[in-house]
Amino acid sequence: PDGQITPSSSGSADTSPGGSATPTWKAPPKTWGGMLLAIGPAIVVSGSVIGSGELINVPVQAAKFGFVLFWAVILSCIIKYFLQVELGRHCLVHNRTTIQALNLVPGPRFRGTSWIGIFYIGGYTISVVTIGGIMAATAGLFTSVMPIGGSEEVSTVSWSVIIFAVIGSILWFSLYDALEKLIAVLVCGFSLSVVVALLLLIFSPNPAYPLTLADVASGMTFSLGDPAERAAVAFAVISLLGALGTTANEMFMYPYWILEKGYARNVGSDDDEGRIERAKGWIRVLQLDAGVATLLATVITAAYFLVGCAILHKKGEVPTGMNVVEQLSQIYTETYGAWSYGVFMFGGFCTLFSTIVVVVAASGRMWTDLLSSMGVLNYDDPTARRRYNRIFQNIYLTAFLGITLYSTLSGVPPEKLVIMGQFINGLVNTPLLMIGIIYLAYKTDNRLRMSTVTSLMLILTAGAIMVCIVMGLFGGPGH
């Protein structure tokens, strides 16, 4: 809840109304079971990580290009783990929001706010055109199942307005906290069922769409495939980098959920005895938290891609248009049978709907953080923070409705908006945030800083991301 966190650059303890310090620390769990019960930000992040990238972008790219992009799918999921952990570590240790942390990065400032935070939120605002596409796809899903009005266009517009009103109400009345775990269970359950669909394709004695290890191996050659399609495949590589796993936008949002979960508060203030050991314990929880999200995203995304290749690519059908989700239902109906159509459509709704809610909620927090850094409001004032959160949540939600209506009335396919926004995220937001995170990783308290091995992995991560971007822009060495 908005009023429960008071992040600051000092990491000082909370104070009671009388002004005396009150202990706020909490010992970290030491067992695997205890740590798993303590994770939480991964649940929220997974609500947006397992979303449009997996449900729309991945199957569409699989249908277009086949197995050749499997390496990019896997790499895009796992490559950002160390970046996510180091941003989370810094904000947990120092009790800082993302903007407060990025303000440490050298360079020009505007009203005390670092250039990198300002440029990032600018890129973020452009990239979330993706959510307009998701809202359009969600409205199209409802039109396929329960049409309203006399035409597909009228029905899609009507459902768009209904979705807008429902999400606005959920966020206004702070109902999402109550829905968080239910939605996470539904999304994860639906997504894991895609893994079962993959296993059915592999182990079924007489599958209609056979999938072999040779098919999978053909996608791990780090190739861009047919020279005639290389430009389109290269575009897809950057789009997948911006769409899959914990993307730049989810990484940017991650510290907000860490703070709201109370990890930084649990560490206590500098004056509390045992603070360093508690911080190490909560960092281990954070590492597990990020690891769970990465593992889930990798397994589920790989399943979406391989099933999409085995069915959609081999059928030569590329889903498109307002009923793109209905067309994608083939990855269920061709493996489970016709009865699974309803299951897919319900699961698709949960996946897309949770993505919209999480992104809208986080957008409000990001802008509130930015404006507080510029002195517009006091971030430690829960009333002001809640007010600005709501203002920007409504602005973004209204903008998403506008994009959805534009997509519907102008005939722009939702998947194109989704893929374009994720391309911008991969090309602009990912390297920009990566620069800030690497700098912050070496500014974290020496006693709690990453190990030498983690430092090496962080540098390798940055190199791999830049290679993917270069390959996406220029077709890679020799091409």
Short mmCIF file of C-alpha atoms in Angstrom, two decimals, residues 34-444:
data_model
loop_
_atom_site.label_atom_id
_atom_site.label_comp_id
_atom_site.label_asym_id
_atom_site.label_seq_id
_atom_site.Cartn_x
_atom_site.Cartn_y
_atom_site.Cartn_z
CA GLY A 34 11.04 -19.53 4.41
CA MET A 35 12.71 -17.62 1.60
CA LEU A 36 10.17 -18.86 -0.93
CA LEU A 37 7.37 -17.67 1.34
CA ALA A 38 9.08 -14.27 1.63
CA ILE A 39 9.33 -13.58 -2.08
CA GLY A 40 6.71 -11.22 -3.46
CA PRO A 41 8.03 -8.65 -5.92
CA ALA A 42 8.57 -11.54 -8.37
CA ILE A 43 4.83 -12.23 -8.17
CA VAL A 44 4.03 -8.68 -9.24
CA VAL A 45 6.81 -8.58 -11.84
CA SER A 46 5.70 -11.94 -13.24
CA GLY A 47 2.28 -10.39 -13.80
CA SER A 48 3.87 -8.16 -16.42
CA VAL A 49 6.81 -10.37 -17.43
CA ILE A 50 4.52 -13.26 -18.42
CA GLY A 51 2.33 -11.19 -20.66
CA SER A 52 2.19 -9.81 -24.17
CA GLY A 53 5.73 -10.91 -25.01
CA GLU A 54 4.98 -14.55 -24.35
CA LEU A 55 1.35 -14.62 -25.48
CA ILE A 56 1.57 -12.42 -28.59
CA ASN A 57 5.10 -11.47 -29.68
CA VAL A 58 6.72 -14.89 -29.26
CA PRO A 59 4.11 -17.01 -31.12
CA VAL A 60 3.86 -14.39 -33.89
CA GLN A 61 7.65 -14.36 -34.38
CA ALA A 62 7.67 -18.17 -34.22
CA ALA A 63 4.97 -18.31 -36.90
CA LYS A 64 6.91 -15.92 -39.13
CA PHE A 65 10.46 -17.25 -38.86
CA GLY A 66 10.33 -20.69 -37.28
CA PHE A 67 13.04 -22.17 -35.05
CA VAL A 68 15.85 -19.84 -36.19
CA LEU A 69 15.15 -17.38 -33.35
CA PHE A 70 15.12 -19.88 -30.48
CA TRP A 71 18.57 -18.75 -29.33
CA ALA A 72 17.35 -15.14 -29.11
CA VAL A 73 14.32 -16.22 -27.07
CA ILE A 74 16.40 -18.09 -24.47
CA LEU A 75 19.11 -15.43 -24.29
CA SER A 76 16.56 -12.61 -23.92
CA CYS A 77 15.00 -14.37 -20.91
CA ILE A 78 18.12 -15.18 -18.89
CA ILE A 79 20.48 -12.38 -19.86
CA LYS A 80 19.06 -9.66 -17.59
CA TYR A 81 19.07 -11.56 -14.27
CA PHE A 82 22.24 -9.94 -12.93
CA LEU A 83 21.10 -6.47 -13.94
CA GLN A 84 17.83 -6.95 -12.08
CA VAL A 85 19.58 -8.24 -8.96
CA GLU A 86 22.13 -5.41 -8.83
CA LEU A 87 19.53 -2.68 -9.19
CA GLY A 88 17.45 -4.40 -6.52
CA ARG A 89 20.48 -4.87 -4.26
CA HIS A 90 21.42 -1.17 -4.41
CA CYS A 91 17.88 0.04 -3.72
CA LEU A 92 17.37 -2.48 -0.91
CA VAL A 93 20.66 -1.66 0.85
CA HIS A 94 20.26 2.12 0.60
CA ASN A 95 16.42 2.25 0.78
CA ARG A 96 16.18 4.18 -2.48
CA THR A 97 13.69 4.29 -5.29
CA THR A 98 14.90 3.80 -8.86
CA ILE A 99 15.04 7.53 -9.62
CA GLN A 100 16.79 8.28 -6.32
CA ALA A 101 19.39 5.65 -7.17
CA LEU A 102 19.89 6.85 -10.77
CA ASN A 103 20.44 10.38 -9.48
CA LEU A 104 23.89 9.17 -8.40
CA VAL A 105 24.93 8.67 -12.05
CA PRO A 106 27.26 11.49 -13.22
CA GLY A 107 26.17 13.88 -15.95
CA PRO A 108 23.71 16.71 -16.62
CA ARG A 109 20.83 17.30 -14.23
CA PHE A 110 17.50 19.07 -14.40
CA ARG A 111 16.16 20.31 -11.07
CA GLY A 112 18.44 17.88 -9.28
CA THR A 113 17.39 14.89 -11.38
CA SER A 114 19.90 12.90 -13.42
CA TRP A 115 19.67 12.85 -17.20
CA ILE A 116 19.45 9.08 -17.24
CA GLY A 117 16.21 8.93 -15.25
CA ILE A 118 14.59 11.63 -17.39
CA PHE A 119 15.64 10.04 -20.69
CA TYR A 120 14.59 6.62 -19.47
CA ILE A 121 11.06 7.68 -18.56
CA GLY A 122 10.82 9.43 -21.94
CA GLY A 123 11.75 6.17 -23.68
CA TYR A 124 9.43 4.25 -21.40
CA THR A 125 6.49 6.48 -22.29
CA ILE A 126 7.04 5.78 -25.98
CA SER A 127 7.58 2.05 -25.49
CA VAL A 128 4.34 1.48 -23.59
CA VAL A 129 2.43 1.88 -26.85
CA THR A 130 2.65 -1.88 -26.36
CA ILE A 131 -0.07 -1.65 -23.70
CA GLY A 132 -2.41 0.01 -26.17
CA GLY A 133 -1.92 -3.04 -28.38
CA ILE A 134 -2.52 -5.35 -25.43
CA MET A 135 -5.76 -3.55 -24.54
CA ALA A 136 -6.87 -3.81 -28.16
CA ALA A 137 -6.04 -7.53 -28.20
CA THR A 138 -7.95 -8.02 -24.94
CA ALA A 139 -10.98 -6.20 -26.34
CA GLY A 140 -10.69 -8.35 -29.47
CA LEU A 141 -10.61 -11.45 -27.28
CA PHE A 142 -13.92 -10.47 -25.65
CA THR A 143 -15.38 -9.68 -29.06
CA SER A 144 -14.50 -13.21 -30.20
CA VAL A 145 -16.22 -14.74 -27.15
CA MET A 146 -19.04 -12.29 -26.27
CA PRO A 147 -19.62 -9.74 -29.06
CA ILE A 148 -21.52 -6.54 -28.25
CA GLY A 149 -23.37 -4.51 -30.87
CA GLY A 150 -23.86 -5.09 -34.55
CA SER A 151 -20.27 -5.22 -35.83
CA GLU A 152 -16.80 -6.34 -34.78
CA GLU A 153 -15.62 -2.72 -34.67
CA VAL A 154 -18.45 -1.57 -32.38
CA SER A 155 -17.94 -4.57 -30.12
CA THR A 156 -14.19 -3.99 -29.82
CA VAL A 157 -14.70 -0.30 -28.98
CA SER A 158 -17.35 -1.20 -26.38
CA TRP A 159 -15.14 -3.79 -24.71
CA SER A 160 -12.20 -1.35 -24.73
CA VAL A 161 -14.26 1.16 -22.73
CA ILE A 162 -15.42 -1.56 -20.31
CA ILE A 163 -11.82 -2.73 -19.73
CA PHE A 164 -10.77 0.89 -19.19
CA ALA A 165 -13.50 1.37 -16.55
CA VAL A 166 -12.75 -1.90 -14.73
CA ILE A 167 -8.99 -1.27 -14.50
CA GLY A 168 -9.56 2.33 -13.45
CA SER A 169 -11.85 1.14 -10.63
CA ILE A 170 -9.40 -1.54 -9.47
CA LEU A 171 -6.57 0.96 -9.18
CA TRP A 172 -8.66 3.80 -7.76
CA PHE A 173 -10.04 1.68 -4.93
CA SER A 174 -6.71 -0.16 -4.38
CA LEU A 175 -8.31 -3.52 -5.13
CA TYR A 176 -5.28 -4.90 -6.94
CA ASP A 177 -3.58 -5.98 -3.71
CA ALA A 178 -6.47 -8.36 -3.09
CA LEU A 179 -6.37 -9.66 -6.67
CA GLU A 180 -2.57 -9.92 -6.92
CA LYS A 181 -2.11 -13.50 -5.74
CA LEU A 182 -5.22 -14.78 -7.53
CA ILE A 183 -4.11 -13.27 -10.83
CA ALA A 184 -0.55 -14.57 -10.35
CA VAL A 185 -1.85 -18.10 -9.75
CA LEU A 186 -4.11 -17.94 -12.81
CA VAL A 187 -1.36 -16.54 -15.06
CA CYS A 188 1.25 -19.04 -13.89
CA GLY A 189 -1.20 -21.94 -14.10
CA PHE A 190 -2.24 -20.97 -17.63
CA SER A 191 1.33 -20.41 -18.73
CA LEU A 192 2.59 -23.69 -17.29
CA SER A 193 -0.16 -25.45 -19.22
CA VAL A 194 1.68 -24.35 -22.37
CA VAL A 195 4.63 -26.40 -21.11
CA VAL A 196 2.28 -29.40 -20.96
CA ALA A 197 1.21 -28.68 -24.54
CA LEU A 198 4.88 -28.73 -25.53
CA LEU A 199 5.42 -32.08 -23.81
CA LEU A 200 2.38 -33.50 -25.63
CA LEU A 201 3.94 -32.50 -28.94
CA ILE A 202 7.26 -34.10 -28.03
CA PHE A 203 6.08 -37.35 -26.46
CA SER A 204 2.78 -38.05 -28.24
CA PRO A 205 3.17 -41.29 -30.28
CA ASN A 206 1.54 -39.87 -33.41
CA PRO A 207 1.47 -36.06 -33.10
CA ALA A 208 -0.18 -34.05 -35.87
CA TYR A 209 2.66 -31.53 -35.56
CA PRO A 210 5.84 -33.43 -34.62
CA LEU A 211 8.59 -31.59 -32.74
CA THR A 212 12.07 -33.12 -32.67
CA LEU A 213 15.34 -32.37 -30.92
CA ALA A 214 16.76 -31.58 -34.36
CA ASP A 215 14.18 -28.81 -34.70
CA VAL A 216 15.20 -27.37 -31.34
CA ALA A 217 18.93 -27.67 -32.09
CA SER A 218 18.45 -25.82 -35.38
CA GLY A 219 17.38 -22.78 -33.41
CA MET A 220 20.53 -22.63 -31.28
CA THR A 221 23.00 -21.73 -34.03
CA PHE A 222 22.99 -17.95 -33.36
CA SER A 223 21.99 -17.42 -36.97
CA LEU A 224 19.68 -14.84 -38.52
CA GLY A 225 18.43 -17.38 -41.03
CA ASP A 226 17.49 -16.79 -44.65
CA PRO A 227 19.38 -13.77 -46.10
CA ALA A 228 16.16 -12.63 -47.77
CA GLU A 229 14.50 -12.27 -44.34
CA ARG A 230 17.55 -11.09 -42.39
CA ALA A 231 16.37 -7.50 -41.87
CA ALA A 232 13.02 -8.66 -40.47
CA VAL A 233 14.69 -11.31 -38.29
CA ALA A 234 17.17 -8.71 -36.97
CA PHE A 235 14.25 -6.45 -36.04
CA ALA A 236 12.68 -9.41 -34.24
CA VAL A 237 15.89 -10.01 -32.22
CA ILE A 238 15.74 -6.51 -30.70
CA SER A 239 12.00 -6.81 -30.19
CA LEU A 240 12.47 -10.07 -28.27
CA LEU A 241 15.25 -8.51 -26.19
CA GLY A 242 12.79 -5.80 -25.16
CA ALA A 243 9.86 -8.20 -24.70
CA LEU A 244 11.09 -11.26 -22.84
CA GLY A 245 12.23 -12.09 -19.34
CA THR A 246 12.55 -9.20 -16.92
CA THR A 247 12.68 -6.40 -19.47
CA ALA A 248 14.13 -2.94 -18.88
CA ASN A 249 10.73 -1.60 -17.85
CA GLU A 250 10.18 -4.40 -15.33
CA MET A 251 13.70 -3.87 -13.97
CA PHE A 252 12.98 -0.17 -13.54
CA MET A 253 9.75 -1.00 -11.69
CA TYR A 254 11.30 -3.74 -9.55
CA PRO A 255 12.66 -1.50 -6.72
CA TYR A 256 9.18 -0.01 -6.16
CA TRP A 257 7.77 -3.46 -5.44
CA ILE A 258 10.85 -4.30 -3.29
CA LEU A 259 10.22 -1.23 -1.17
CA GLU A 260 6.50 -1.87 -0.92
CA LYS A 261 7.16 -5.46 0.11
CA GLY A 262 9.28 -4.06 2.96
CA TYR A 263 12.68 -5.61 2.18
CA ALA A 264 14.57 -2.35 2.77
CA ARG A 265 12.57 -1.57 5.89
CA ASN A 266 13.33 -5.05 7.22
CA VAL A 267 17.07 -4.33 7.06
CA GLY A 268 16.73 -1.49 9.57
CA SER A 269 18.74 1.70 9.97
CA ASP A 270 22.51 2.17 10.15
CA ASP A 271 22.27 2.35 13.96
CA ASP A 272 20.53 -1.01 14.34
CA GLU A 273 22.79 -3.82 15.52
CA GLY A 274 23.18 -6.66 13.03
CA ARG A 275 22.11 -4.56 10.03
CA ILE A 276 24.80 -5.92 7.68
CA GLU A 277 23.95 -9.56 8.35
CA ARG A 278 20.23 -8.85 7.95
CA ALA A 279 20.93 -7.05 4.68
CA LYS A 280 22.88 -10.08 3.40
CA GLY A 281 19.94 -12.29 4.29
CA TRP A 282 17.39 -10.11 2.51
CA ILE A 283 19.69 -9.84 -0.51
CA ARG A 284 19.60 -13.65 -0.70
CA VAL A 285 15.80 -13.46 -0.67
CA LEU A 286 15.94 -10.86 -3.44
CA GLN A 287 18.26 -13.08 -5.52
CA LEU A 288 15.83 -15.97 -5.14
CA ASP A 289 12.93 -13.66 -5.94
CA ALA A 290 14.54 -12.52 -9.20
CA GLY A 291 15.61 -16.08 -9.96
CA VAL A 292 12.07 -17.39 -9.68
CA ALA A 293 10.82 -14.78 -12.14
CA THR A 294 13.69 -15.54 -14.55
CA LEU A 295 13.18 -19.31 -14.39
CA LEU A 296 9.42 -19.05 -14.90
CA ALA A 297 9.81 -16.65 -17.79
CA THR A 298 12.46 -18.80 -19.51
CA VAL A 299 10.58 -22.10 -19.28
CA ILE A 300 7.23 -20.64 -20.24
CA THR A 301 8.58 -18.49 -23.07
CA ALA A 302 10.51 -21.40 -24.56
CA ALA A 303 7.32 -23.47 -24.50
CA TYR A 304 5.29 -20.73 -26.22
CA PHE A 305 7.95 -20.38 -28.91
CA LEU A 306 8.43 -24.07 -29.64
CA VAL A 307 4.69 -24.80 -29.73
CA GLY A 308 4.23 -21.77 -32.00
CA CYS A 309 6.95 -23.07 -34.32
CA ALA A 310 5.57 -26.61 -34.36
CA ILE A 311 2.00 -25.56 -35.11
CA LEU A 312 1.70 -22.04 -36.53
CA HIS A 313 4.94 -21.99 -38.56
CA LYS A 314 4.40 -25.47 -39.99
CA LYS A 315 0.82 -24.49 -40.92
CA GLY A 316 2.12 -21.27 -42.49
CA GLU A 317 -0.32 -19.13 -40.51
CA VAL A 318 0.76 -15.83 -38.92
CA PRO A 319 -1.87 -14.53 -36.45
CA THR A 320 -2.87 -10.90 -36.98
CA GLY A 321 -5.69 -8.43 -36.41
CA MET A 322 -8.11 -7.75 -33.58
CA ASN A 323 -8.81 -11.46 -33.12
CA VAL A 324 -5.10 -12.28 -32.85
CA VAL A 325 -5.62 -14.05 -29.49
CA GLU A 326 -8.35 -16.25 -30.95
CA GLN A 327 -6.02 -17.23 -33.80
CA LEU A 328 -3.29 -18.02 -31.28
CA SER A 329 -5.66 -20.43 -29.53
CA GLN A 330 -4.51 -23.02 -32.06
CA ILE A 331 -1.49 -23.72 -29.85
CA TYR A 332 -4.02 -25.20 -27.40
CA THR A 333 -6.73 -26.63 -29.64
CA GLU A 334 -4.22 -28.44 -31.86
CA THR A 335 -2.63 -30.14 -28.84
CA TYR A 336 -5.35 -30.50 -26.17
CA GLY A 337 -8.34 -30.58 -28.49
CA ALA A 338 -11.24 -28.27 -29.34
CA TRP A 339 -12.48 -28.25 -25.73
CA SER A 340 -9.43 -26.20 -24.67
CA TYR A 341 -10.48 -23.12 -26.66
CA GLY A 342 -12.30 -21.64 -23.66
CA VAL A 343 -9.37 -22.41 -21.36
CA PHE A 344 -6.97 -20.60 -23.67
CA MET A 345 -9.20 -17.56 -24.03
CA PHE A 346 -9.70 -17.29 -20.26
CA GLY A 347 -5.99 -17.73 -19.60
CA GLY A 348 -5.18 -15.21 -22.31
CA PHE A 349 -7.48 -12.69 -20.68
CA CYS A 350 -5.82 -13.18 -17.25
CA THR A 351 -2.36 -12.80 -18.79
CA LEU A 352 -3.11 -9.65 -20.78
CA PHE A 353 -5.33 -8.04 -18.14
CA SER A 354 -2.72 -8.47 -15.38
CA THR A 355 -0.08 -6.92 -17.64
CA ILE A 356 -2.20 -3.81 -18.20
CA VAL A 357 -2.93 -3.39 -14.48
CA VAL A 358 0.69 -3.84 -13.38
CA VAL A 359 2.06 -1.44 -16.02
CA VAL A 360 -0.54 1.26 -15.29
CA ALA A 361 0.12 0.98 -11.53
CA ALA A 362 3.89 1.14 -12.01
CA SER A 363 3.65 4.07 -14.44
CA GLY A 364 2.06 6.18 -11.72
CA ARG A 365 4.82 5.28 -9.29
CA MET A 366 7.57 6.07 -11.79
CA TRP A 367 6.27 9.56 -12.56
CA THR A 368 5.60 10.28 -8.87
CA ASP A 369 9.19 9.29 -8.14
CA LEU A 370 10.50 11.52 -10.96
CA LEU A 371 8.48 14.57 -9.87
CA SER A 372 9.47 14.12 -6.24
CA SER A 373 13.10 14.11 -7.36
CA MET A 374 12.43 17.45 -9.08
CA GLY A 375 10.92 18.86 -5.89
CA VAL A 376 7.28 18.89 -7.03
CA LEU A 377 6.17 16.78 -4.04
CA ASN A 378 7.56 15.19 -0.90
CA TYR A 379 7.88 11.46 -1.57
CA ASP A 380 7.68 10.72 2.16
CA ASP A 381 4.15 12.19 2.26
CA PRO A 382 1.86 9.20 1.59
CA THR A 383 -1.14 11.41 0.78
CA ALA A 384 0.75 13.38 -1.87
CA ARG A 385 2.30 10.22 -3.26
CA ARG A 386 -1.06 8.49 -3.52
CA ARG A 387 -2.58 11.54 -5.24
CA TYR A 388 0.14 11.76 -7.88
CA ASN A 389 0.10 7.99 -8.39
CA ARG A 390 -3.59 8.20 -9.20
CA ILE A 391 -3.16 11.20 -11.48
CA PHE A 392 -0.56 9.50 -13.66
CA GLN A 393 -2.26 6.12 -13.55
CA ASN A 394 -5.36 7.77 -15.01
CA ILE A 395 -3.31 9.67 -17.61
CA TYR A 396 -1.62 6.48 -18.82
CA LEU A 397 -4.81 4.44 -18.73
CA THR A 398 -6.62 7.10 -20.77
CA ALA A 399 -3.72 7.18 -23.26
CA PHE A 400 -3.90 3.39 -23.60
CA LEU A 401 -7.62 3.63 -24.31
CA GLY A 402 -6.89 6.25 -26.97
CA ILE A 403 -4.29 3.99 -28.63
CA THR A 404 -6.72 1.09 -28.49
CA LEU A 405 -9.49 3.09 -30.17
CA TYR A 406 -7.04 4.33 -32.80
CA SER A 407 -5.91 0.76 -33.47
CA THR A 408 -9.50 -0.43 -33.76
CA LEU A 409 -10.82 2.37 -35.96
CA SER A 410 -7.77 2.68 -38.22
CA GLY A 411 -7.24 -1.04 -38.67
CA VAL A 412 -3.73 -1.17 -37.15
CA PRO A 413 -3.21 -4.77 -35.93
CA PRO A 414 -2.63 -4.95 -32.14
CA GLU A 415 0.41 -7.22 -32.52
CA LYS A 416 2.20 -4.51 -34.51
CA LEU A 417 1.79 -2.05 -31.62
CA VAL A 418 2.97 -4.70 -29.17
CA ILE A 419 6.06 -5.58 -31.21
CA MET A 420 6.93 -1.95 -32.00
CA GLY A 421 6.81 -0.91 -28.34
CA GLN A 422 8.96 -3.87 -27.36
CA PHE A 423 11.46 -3.05 -30.11
CA ILE A 424 11.86 0.46 -28.64
CA ASN A 425 12.26 -1.08 -25.19
CA GLY A 426 15.04 -3.33 -26.45
CA LEU A 427 16.84 -0.71 -28.51
CA VAL A 428 16.62 2.33 -26.19
CA ASN A 429 15.49 1.47 -22.66
CA THR A 430 17.59 -1.66 -22.13
CA PRO A 431 21.05 -0.16 -22.85
CA LEU A 432 20.15 3.10 -21.10
CA LEU A 433 19.14 1.41 -17.87
CA MET A 434 22.05 -1.02 -18.17
CA ILE A 435 24.51 1.91 -18.02
CA GLY A 436 22.90 3.20 -14.83
CA ILE A 437 22.77 -0.22 -13.15
CA ILE A 438 26.42 -1.03 -13.82
CA TYR A 439 27.44 2.32 -12.32
CA LEU A 440 25.23 1.79 -9.26
CA ALA A 441 26.52 -1.75 -8.72
CA TYR A 442 29.94 -0.31 -7.90
CA LYS A 443 28.46 2.39 -5.64
CA THR A 444 26.66 0.00 -3.31
#
